[in-house]
Coordinates of C-alpha atoms and ligand atoms in Angstrom, one line a residue:
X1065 CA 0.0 0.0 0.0
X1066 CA 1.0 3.6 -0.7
X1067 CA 0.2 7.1 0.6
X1068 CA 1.0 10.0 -1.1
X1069 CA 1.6 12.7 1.4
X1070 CA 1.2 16.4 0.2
X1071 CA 1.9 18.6 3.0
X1072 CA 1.4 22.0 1.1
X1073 CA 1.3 25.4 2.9
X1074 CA 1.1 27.4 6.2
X1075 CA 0.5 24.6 8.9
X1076 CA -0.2 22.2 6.3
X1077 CA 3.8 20.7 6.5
X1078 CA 3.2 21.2 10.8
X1079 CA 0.3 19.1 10.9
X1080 CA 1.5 16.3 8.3
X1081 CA 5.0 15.8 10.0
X1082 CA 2.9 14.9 13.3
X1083 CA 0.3 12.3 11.5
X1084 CA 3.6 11.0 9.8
X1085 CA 4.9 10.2 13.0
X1086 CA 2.0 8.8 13.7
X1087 CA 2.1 6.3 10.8
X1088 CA 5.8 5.8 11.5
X1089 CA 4.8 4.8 15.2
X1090 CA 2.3 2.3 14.0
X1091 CA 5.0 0.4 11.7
X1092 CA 2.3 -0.8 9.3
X1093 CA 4.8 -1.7 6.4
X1094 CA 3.0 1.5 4.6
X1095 CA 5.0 3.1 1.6
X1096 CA 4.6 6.7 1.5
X1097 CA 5.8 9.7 -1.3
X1098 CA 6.1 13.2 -0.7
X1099 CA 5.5 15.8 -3.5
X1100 CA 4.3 19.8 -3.4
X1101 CA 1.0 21.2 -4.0
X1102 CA -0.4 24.4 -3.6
X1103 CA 1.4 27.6 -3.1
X1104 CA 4.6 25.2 -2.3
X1105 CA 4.1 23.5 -5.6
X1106 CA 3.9 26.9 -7.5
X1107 CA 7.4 28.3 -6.0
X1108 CA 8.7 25.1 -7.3
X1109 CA 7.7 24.6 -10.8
X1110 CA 4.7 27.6 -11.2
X1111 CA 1.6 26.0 -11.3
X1112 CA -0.6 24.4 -7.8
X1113 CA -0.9 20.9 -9.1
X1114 CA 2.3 20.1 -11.7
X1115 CA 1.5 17.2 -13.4
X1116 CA 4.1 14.7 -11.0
X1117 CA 2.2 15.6 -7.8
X1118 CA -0.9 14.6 -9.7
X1119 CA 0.5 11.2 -11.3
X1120 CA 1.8 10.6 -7.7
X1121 CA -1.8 11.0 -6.3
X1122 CA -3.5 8.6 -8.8
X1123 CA -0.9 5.8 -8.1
X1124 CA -1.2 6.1 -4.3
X1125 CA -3.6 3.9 -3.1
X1126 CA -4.6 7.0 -0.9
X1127 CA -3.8 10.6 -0.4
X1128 CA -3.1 12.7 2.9
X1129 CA -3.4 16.0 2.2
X1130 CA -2.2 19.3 4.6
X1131 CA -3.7 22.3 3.7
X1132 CA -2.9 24.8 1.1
X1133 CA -3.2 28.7 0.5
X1134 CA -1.5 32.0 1.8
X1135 CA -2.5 35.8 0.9
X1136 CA 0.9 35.9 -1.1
X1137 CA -0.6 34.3 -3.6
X1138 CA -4.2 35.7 -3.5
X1139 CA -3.4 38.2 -6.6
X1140 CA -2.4 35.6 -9.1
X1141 CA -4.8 34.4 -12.0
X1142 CA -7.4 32.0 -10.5
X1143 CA -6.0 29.4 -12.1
X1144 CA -2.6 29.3 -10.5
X1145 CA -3.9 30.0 -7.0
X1146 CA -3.0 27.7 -4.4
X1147 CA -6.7 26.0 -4.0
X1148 CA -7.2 25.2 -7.3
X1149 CA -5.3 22.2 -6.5
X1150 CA -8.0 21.1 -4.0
X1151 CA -10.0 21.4 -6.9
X1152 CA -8.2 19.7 -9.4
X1153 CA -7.6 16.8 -7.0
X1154 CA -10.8 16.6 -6.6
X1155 CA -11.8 16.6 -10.4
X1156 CA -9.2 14.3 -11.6
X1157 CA -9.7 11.4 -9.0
X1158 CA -13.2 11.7 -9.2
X1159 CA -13.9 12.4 -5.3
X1160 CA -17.3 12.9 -5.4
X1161 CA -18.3 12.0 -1.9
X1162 CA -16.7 14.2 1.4
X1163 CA -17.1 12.5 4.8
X1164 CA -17.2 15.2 7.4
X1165 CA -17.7 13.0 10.8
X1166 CA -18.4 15.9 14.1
X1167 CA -17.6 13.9 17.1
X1168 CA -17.1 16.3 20.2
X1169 CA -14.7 14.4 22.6
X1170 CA -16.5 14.5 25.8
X1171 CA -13.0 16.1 27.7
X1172 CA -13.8 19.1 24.9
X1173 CA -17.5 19.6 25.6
X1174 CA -16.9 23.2 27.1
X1175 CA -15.1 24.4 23.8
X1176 CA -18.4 24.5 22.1
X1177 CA -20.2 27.6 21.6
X1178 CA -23.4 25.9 22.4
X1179 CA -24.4 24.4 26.4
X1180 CA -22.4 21.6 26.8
X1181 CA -26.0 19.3 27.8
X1182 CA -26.4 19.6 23.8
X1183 CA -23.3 18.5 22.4
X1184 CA -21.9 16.2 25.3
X1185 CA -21.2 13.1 22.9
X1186 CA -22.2 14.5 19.6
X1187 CA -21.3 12.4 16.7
X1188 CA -22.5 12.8 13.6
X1189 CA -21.6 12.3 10.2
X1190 CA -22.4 14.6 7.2
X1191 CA -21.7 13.3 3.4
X1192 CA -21.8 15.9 1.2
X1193 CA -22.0 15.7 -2.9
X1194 CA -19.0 17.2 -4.2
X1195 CA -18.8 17.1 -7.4
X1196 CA -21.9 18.5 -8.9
X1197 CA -25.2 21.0 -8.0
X1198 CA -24.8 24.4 -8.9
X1199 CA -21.4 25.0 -8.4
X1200 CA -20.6 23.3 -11.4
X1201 CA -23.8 23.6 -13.5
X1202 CA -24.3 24.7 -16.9
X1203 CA -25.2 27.4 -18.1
X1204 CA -23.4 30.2 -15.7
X1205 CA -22.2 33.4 -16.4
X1206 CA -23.6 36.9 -16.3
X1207 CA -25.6 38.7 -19.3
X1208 CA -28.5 41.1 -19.6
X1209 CA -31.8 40.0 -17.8
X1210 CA -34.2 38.8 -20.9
X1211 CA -37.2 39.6 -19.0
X1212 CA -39.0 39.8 -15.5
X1213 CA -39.1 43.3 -14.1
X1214 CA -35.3 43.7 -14.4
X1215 CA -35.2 43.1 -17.9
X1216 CA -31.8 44.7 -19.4
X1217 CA -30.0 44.6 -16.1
X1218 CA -26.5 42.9 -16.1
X1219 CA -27.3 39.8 -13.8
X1220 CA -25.3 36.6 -12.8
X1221 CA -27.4 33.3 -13.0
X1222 CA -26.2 29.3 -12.1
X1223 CA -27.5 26.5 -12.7
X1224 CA -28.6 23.6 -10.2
X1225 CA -28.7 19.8 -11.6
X1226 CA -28.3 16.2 -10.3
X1227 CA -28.8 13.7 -12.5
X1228 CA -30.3 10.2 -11.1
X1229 CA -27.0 8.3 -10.9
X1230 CA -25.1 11.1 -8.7
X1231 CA -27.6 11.0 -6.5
X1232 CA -27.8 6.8 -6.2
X1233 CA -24.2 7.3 -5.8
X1234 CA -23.8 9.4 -2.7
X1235 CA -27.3 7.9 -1.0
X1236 CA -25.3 4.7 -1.5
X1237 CA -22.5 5.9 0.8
X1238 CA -24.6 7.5 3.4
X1239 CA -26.5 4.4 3.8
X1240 CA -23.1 1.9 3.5
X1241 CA -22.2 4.5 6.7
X1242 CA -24.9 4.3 8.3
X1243 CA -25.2 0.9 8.3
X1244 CA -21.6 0.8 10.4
X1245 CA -22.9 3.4 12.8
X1246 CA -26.5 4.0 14.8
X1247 CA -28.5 3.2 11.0
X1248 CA -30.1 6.6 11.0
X1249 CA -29.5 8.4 7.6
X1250 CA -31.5 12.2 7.2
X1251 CA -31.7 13.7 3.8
X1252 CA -31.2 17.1 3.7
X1253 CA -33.1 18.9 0.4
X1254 CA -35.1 22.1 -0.4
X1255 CA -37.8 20.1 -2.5
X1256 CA -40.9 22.2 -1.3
X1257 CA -39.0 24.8 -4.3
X1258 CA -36.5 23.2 -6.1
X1259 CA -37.1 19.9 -9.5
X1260 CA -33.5 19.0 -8.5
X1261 CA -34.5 18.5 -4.3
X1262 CA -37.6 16.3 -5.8
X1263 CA -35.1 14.4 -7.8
X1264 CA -33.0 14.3 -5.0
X1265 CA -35.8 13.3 -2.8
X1266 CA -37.2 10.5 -4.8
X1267 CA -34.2 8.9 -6.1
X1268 CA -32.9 8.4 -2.1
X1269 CA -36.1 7.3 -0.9
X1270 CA -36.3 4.3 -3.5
X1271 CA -32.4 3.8 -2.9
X1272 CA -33.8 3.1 1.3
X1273 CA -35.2 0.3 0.0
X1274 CA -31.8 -1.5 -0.4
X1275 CA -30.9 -0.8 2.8
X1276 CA -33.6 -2.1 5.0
X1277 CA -31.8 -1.7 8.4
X1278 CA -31.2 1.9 7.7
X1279 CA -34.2 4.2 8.9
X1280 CA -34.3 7.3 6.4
X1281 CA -36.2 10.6 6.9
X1282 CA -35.8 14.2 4.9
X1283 CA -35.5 17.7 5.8
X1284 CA -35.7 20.7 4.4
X1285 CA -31.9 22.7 4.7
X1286 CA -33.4 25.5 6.3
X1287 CA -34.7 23.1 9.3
X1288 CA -32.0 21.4 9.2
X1289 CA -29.7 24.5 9.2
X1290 CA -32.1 25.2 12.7
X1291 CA -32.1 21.3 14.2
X1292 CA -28.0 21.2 13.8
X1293 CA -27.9 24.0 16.5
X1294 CA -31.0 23.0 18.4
X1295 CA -31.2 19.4 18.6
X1296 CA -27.8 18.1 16.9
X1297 CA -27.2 14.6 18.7
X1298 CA -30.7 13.8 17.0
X1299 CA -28.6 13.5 14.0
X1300 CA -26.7 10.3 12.7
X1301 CA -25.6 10.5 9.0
X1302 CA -26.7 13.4 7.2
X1303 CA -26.5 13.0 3.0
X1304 CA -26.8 16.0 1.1
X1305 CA -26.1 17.9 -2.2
X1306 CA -22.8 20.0 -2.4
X1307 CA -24.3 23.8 -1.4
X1308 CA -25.9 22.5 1.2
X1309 CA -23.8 20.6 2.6
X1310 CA -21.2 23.4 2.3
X1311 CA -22.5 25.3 4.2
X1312 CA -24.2 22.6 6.9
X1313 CA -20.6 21.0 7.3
X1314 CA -18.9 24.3 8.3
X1315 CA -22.1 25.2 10.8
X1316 CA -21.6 21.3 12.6
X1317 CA -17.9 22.0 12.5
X1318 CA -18.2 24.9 14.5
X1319 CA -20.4 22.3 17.3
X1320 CA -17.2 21.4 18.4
X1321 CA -15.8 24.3 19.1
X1322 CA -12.0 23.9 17.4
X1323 CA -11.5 23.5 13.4
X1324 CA -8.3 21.7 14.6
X1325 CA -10.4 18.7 15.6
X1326 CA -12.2 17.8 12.4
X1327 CA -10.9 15.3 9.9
X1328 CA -12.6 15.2 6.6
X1329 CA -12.0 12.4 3.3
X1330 CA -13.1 12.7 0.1
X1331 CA -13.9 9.4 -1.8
X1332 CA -14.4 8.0 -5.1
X1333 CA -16.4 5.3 -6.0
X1334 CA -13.9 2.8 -5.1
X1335 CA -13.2 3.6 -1.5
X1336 CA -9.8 6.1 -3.2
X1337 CA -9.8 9.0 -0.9
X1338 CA -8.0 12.3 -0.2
X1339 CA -7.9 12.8 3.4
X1340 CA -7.7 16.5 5.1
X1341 CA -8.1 18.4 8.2
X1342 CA -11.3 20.6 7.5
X1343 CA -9.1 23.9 8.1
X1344 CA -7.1 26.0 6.3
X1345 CA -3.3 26.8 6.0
X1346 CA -3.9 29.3 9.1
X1347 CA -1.2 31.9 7.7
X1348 CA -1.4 33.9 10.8
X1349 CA 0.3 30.4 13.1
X1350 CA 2.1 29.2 10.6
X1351 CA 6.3 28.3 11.6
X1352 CA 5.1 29.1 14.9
X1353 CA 4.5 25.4 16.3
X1354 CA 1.2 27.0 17.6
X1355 CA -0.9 24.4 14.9
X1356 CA -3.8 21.4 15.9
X1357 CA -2.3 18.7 14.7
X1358 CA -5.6 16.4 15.7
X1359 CA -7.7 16.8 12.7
X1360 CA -5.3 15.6 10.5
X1361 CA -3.9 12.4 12.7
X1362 CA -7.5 11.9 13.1
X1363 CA -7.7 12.1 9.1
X1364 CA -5.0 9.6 9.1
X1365 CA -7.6 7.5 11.0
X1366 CA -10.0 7.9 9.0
X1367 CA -7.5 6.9 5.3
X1368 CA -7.0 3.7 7.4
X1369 CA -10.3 3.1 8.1
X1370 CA -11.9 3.9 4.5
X1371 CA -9.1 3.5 2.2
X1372 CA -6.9 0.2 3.6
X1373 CA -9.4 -1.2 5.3
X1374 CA -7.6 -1.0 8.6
X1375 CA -10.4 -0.6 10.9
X1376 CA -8.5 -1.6 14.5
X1377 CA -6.0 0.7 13.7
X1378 CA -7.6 3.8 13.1
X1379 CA -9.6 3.5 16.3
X1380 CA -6.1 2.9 17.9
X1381 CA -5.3 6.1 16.6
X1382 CA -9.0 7.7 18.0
X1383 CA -7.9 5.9 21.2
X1384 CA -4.9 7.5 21.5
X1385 CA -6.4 11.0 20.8
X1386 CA -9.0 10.6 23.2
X1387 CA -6.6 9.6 25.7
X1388 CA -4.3 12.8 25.3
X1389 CA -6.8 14.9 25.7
X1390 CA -7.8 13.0 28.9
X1391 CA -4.5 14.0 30.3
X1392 CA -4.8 17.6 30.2
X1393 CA -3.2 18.7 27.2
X1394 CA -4.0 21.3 25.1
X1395 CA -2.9 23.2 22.1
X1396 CA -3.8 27.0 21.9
X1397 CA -7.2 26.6 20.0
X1398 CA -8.8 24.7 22.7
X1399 CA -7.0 25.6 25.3
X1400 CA -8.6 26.3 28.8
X1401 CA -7.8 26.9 32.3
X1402 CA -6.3 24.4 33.9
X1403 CA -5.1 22.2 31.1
X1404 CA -1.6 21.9 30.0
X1405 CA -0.6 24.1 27.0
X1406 CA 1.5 22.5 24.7
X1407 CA 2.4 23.1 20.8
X1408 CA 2.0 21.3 17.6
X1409 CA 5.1 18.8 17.9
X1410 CA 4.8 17.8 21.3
X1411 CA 0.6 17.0 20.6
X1412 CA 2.4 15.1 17.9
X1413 CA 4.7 12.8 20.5
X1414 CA 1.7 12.7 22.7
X1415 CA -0.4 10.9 20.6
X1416 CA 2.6 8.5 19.4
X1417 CA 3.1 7.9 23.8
X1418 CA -0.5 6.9 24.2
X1419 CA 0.0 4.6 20.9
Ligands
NAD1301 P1 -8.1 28.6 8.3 O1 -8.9 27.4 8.5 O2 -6.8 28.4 7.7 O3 -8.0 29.5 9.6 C1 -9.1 30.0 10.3 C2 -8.7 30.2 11.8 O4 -8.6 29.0 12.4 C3 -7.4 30.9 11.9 O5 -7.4 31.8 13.0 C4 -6.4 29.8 12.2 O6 -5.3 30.2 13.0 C5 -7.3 28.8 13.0 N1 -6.8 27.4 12.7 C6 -7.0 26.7 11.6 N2 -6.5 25.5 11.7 C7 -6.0 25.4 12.9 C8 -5.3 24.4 13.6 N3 -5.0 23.2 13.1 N4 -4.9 24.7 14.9 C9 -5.1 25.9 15.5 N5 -5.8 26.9 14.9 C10 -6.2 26.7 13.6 O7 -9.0 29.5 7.3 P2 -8.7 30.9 6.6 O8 -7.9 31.8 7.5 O9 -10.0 31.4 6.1 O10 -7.9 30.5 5.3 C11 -6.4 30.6 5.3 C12 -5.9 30.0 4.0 O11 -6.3 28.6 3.9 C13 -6.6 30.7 2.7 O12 -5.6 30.8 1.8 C14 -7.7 29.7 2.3 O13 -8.0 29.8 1.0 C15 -7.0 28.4 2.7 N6 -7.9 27.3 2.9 C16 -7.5 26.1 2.4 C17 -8.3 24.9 2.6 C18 -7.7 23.6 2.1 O14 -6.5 23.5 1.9 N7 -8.6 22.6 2.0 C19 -9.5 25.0 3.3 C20 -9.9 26.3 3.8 C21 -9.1 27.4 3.6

């Protein structure tokens, strides 16, 4: 088996030299590459996914990935930024489903924003489409309203679509996940307004029927949007299209209080997968051994789990995590009184100890 590591920019090379000790720790006979992407990769050869980086990625039987971005770069043509190499990645290998799992470790239950009664044990699990709906629609662009009341004005329109077999294709992972966890799957749509949530809404609710020990319901995103900050341990596996789940994923995330706790993976149909931490390159802590590296070991967790099938391992790893932060200690984000502050390297040899 191989990994191809891409550490990137900003933390991104922090966080990956912890989960690689990690891996190193576990001595699983793993082969691993390392090649540039992003910002990093454009300083080397001037574009954020040169065509080695992407060869190494297809050959790896998985992909780790840091994070990737910094303002220097925010002036240069959109194609050469930094995150179009997310993109591209995500294109080329065909990633359409992204596994954002938002368990709150019970020691990190005051971190939230919300009362810790409604997150204590949170753990849910939102698949989001990612490779379709309106941000990649046809036709897009901007021209001059043909009619309605602004007829004449410039305006900008997108298109939403989901054909039948995208949407088969990410109910079948929610329900393959939901099958391995409490067999609750909710499907999040806006079919009171939109043909594509009716789509959306039909095609899952005759793919339930191949899953008869998964119990489905739907919701509207706007409830939904509500229930996450009401109610969210009612949730189990949430499936839904790539807007919505956009912007769901980042308002679950923020149920546990840290970015630097949540791992992410994005799939293809054959269990391939990129795996990330959900943040960013976080310019402003970069080089300064101030970095979570938790959401990516965790995402390490999860490439063993869903990509080579290693299962006792990763929650070895979850284990081990859970068991650090038992003991006290603390990187800056989550950080509070009376814990033990310690940087991005020594969270690292932390989580390798309790190994
Ligand atoms: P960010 O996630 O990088 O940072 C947001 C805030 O969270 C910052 O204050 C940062 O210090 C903090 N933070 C993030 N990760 C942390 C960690 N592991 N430990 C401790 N604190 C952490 O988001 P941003 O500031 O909006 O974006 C910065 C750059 O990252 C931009 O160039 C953006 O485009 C890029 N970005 C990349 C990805 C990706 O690579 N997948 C995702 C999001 C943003």
């Amino acid at each position: 088996m191989k990994i191809a590591i891409l550490p990137g920019d900003g933390i991104g090379p922090e966080v990956i030299d912890e989960a690689c000790k990690v891996l190193k720790a576990l001595a699983l006979g793993v082969e691993t590459e390392t090649a540039p992407v992003g910002g990093a990769a454009y300083e080397a050869s001037g574009v954020p996914l040169p065509e080695p980086t992407l060869a190494l990625a297809r050959a790896a039987d998985a992909v780790l990935f840091g994070a990737v971005g910094d303002p220097r770069y925010d002036s240069l043509a959109r194609a050469l930024r930094p995150e179009q190499a997310i993109l591209g990645l995500r294109r080329e290998l065909g990633l359409f489903a992204n596994l954002r799992p938002v368990h709150l470790y019970p020691e990190l239950a005051s971190a939230s924003s919300l009362k810790p009664e409604i997150v204590a044990g949170l753990d849910l699990l939102i698949v989001r489409e990612l490779t379709g709906d309106i941000y990649f629609g046809a036709p897009r662009g901007r021209r001059h309203a043909p009619d309605g009341a602004f007829a004449g004005a410039l305006e900008g329109f997108d298109t939403m679509r989901y054909s039948e077999p995208e949407i088969e294709r990410i109910a079948h992972v929610a329900f393959r996940a939901a099958e391995k966890r409490a067999g609750r799957v909710t499907s999040v749509d806006k079919a009171n307004v939109l043909e594509t949530s009716q789509l959306w809404r039909e095609t899952v609710t005759r793919m339930a029927s191949h899953y008869p020990r998964v119990a489905l319901d739907h919701m509207y995103v706007d409830n939904a949007a509500m229930q996450l900050v009401r109610a969210p341990k009612s949730f189990d596996v949430i499936v839904t299209g790539n807007l919505f789940g956009d912007i769901l994923s980042d308002e679950a995330a923020m149920l546990t209080g840290s970015i630097g706790m949540l791992p992410s993976a994005s799939l293809d149909s054959h269990g391939k997968g990129l795996y990330e931490p959900s943040h960013g390159s976080a310019p402003d802590i970069a080089g300064k051994d101030l970095a979570n590296p938790l959401a990516t070991i965790l995402s390490l967790a999860m490439l063993l789990r869903y990509s080579l099938d290693q299962e006792a391992v990763a929650l070895k790893i979850e284990a081990a995590v859970q068991k650090v932060l038992a003991s006290g200690l603390r990187t800056a984000d989550i950080h509070a009184p009376g814990y033990q502050r310690i940087g991005c390297r020594a969270m690292g040899d932390a989580v390798v100890a309790a190994l």
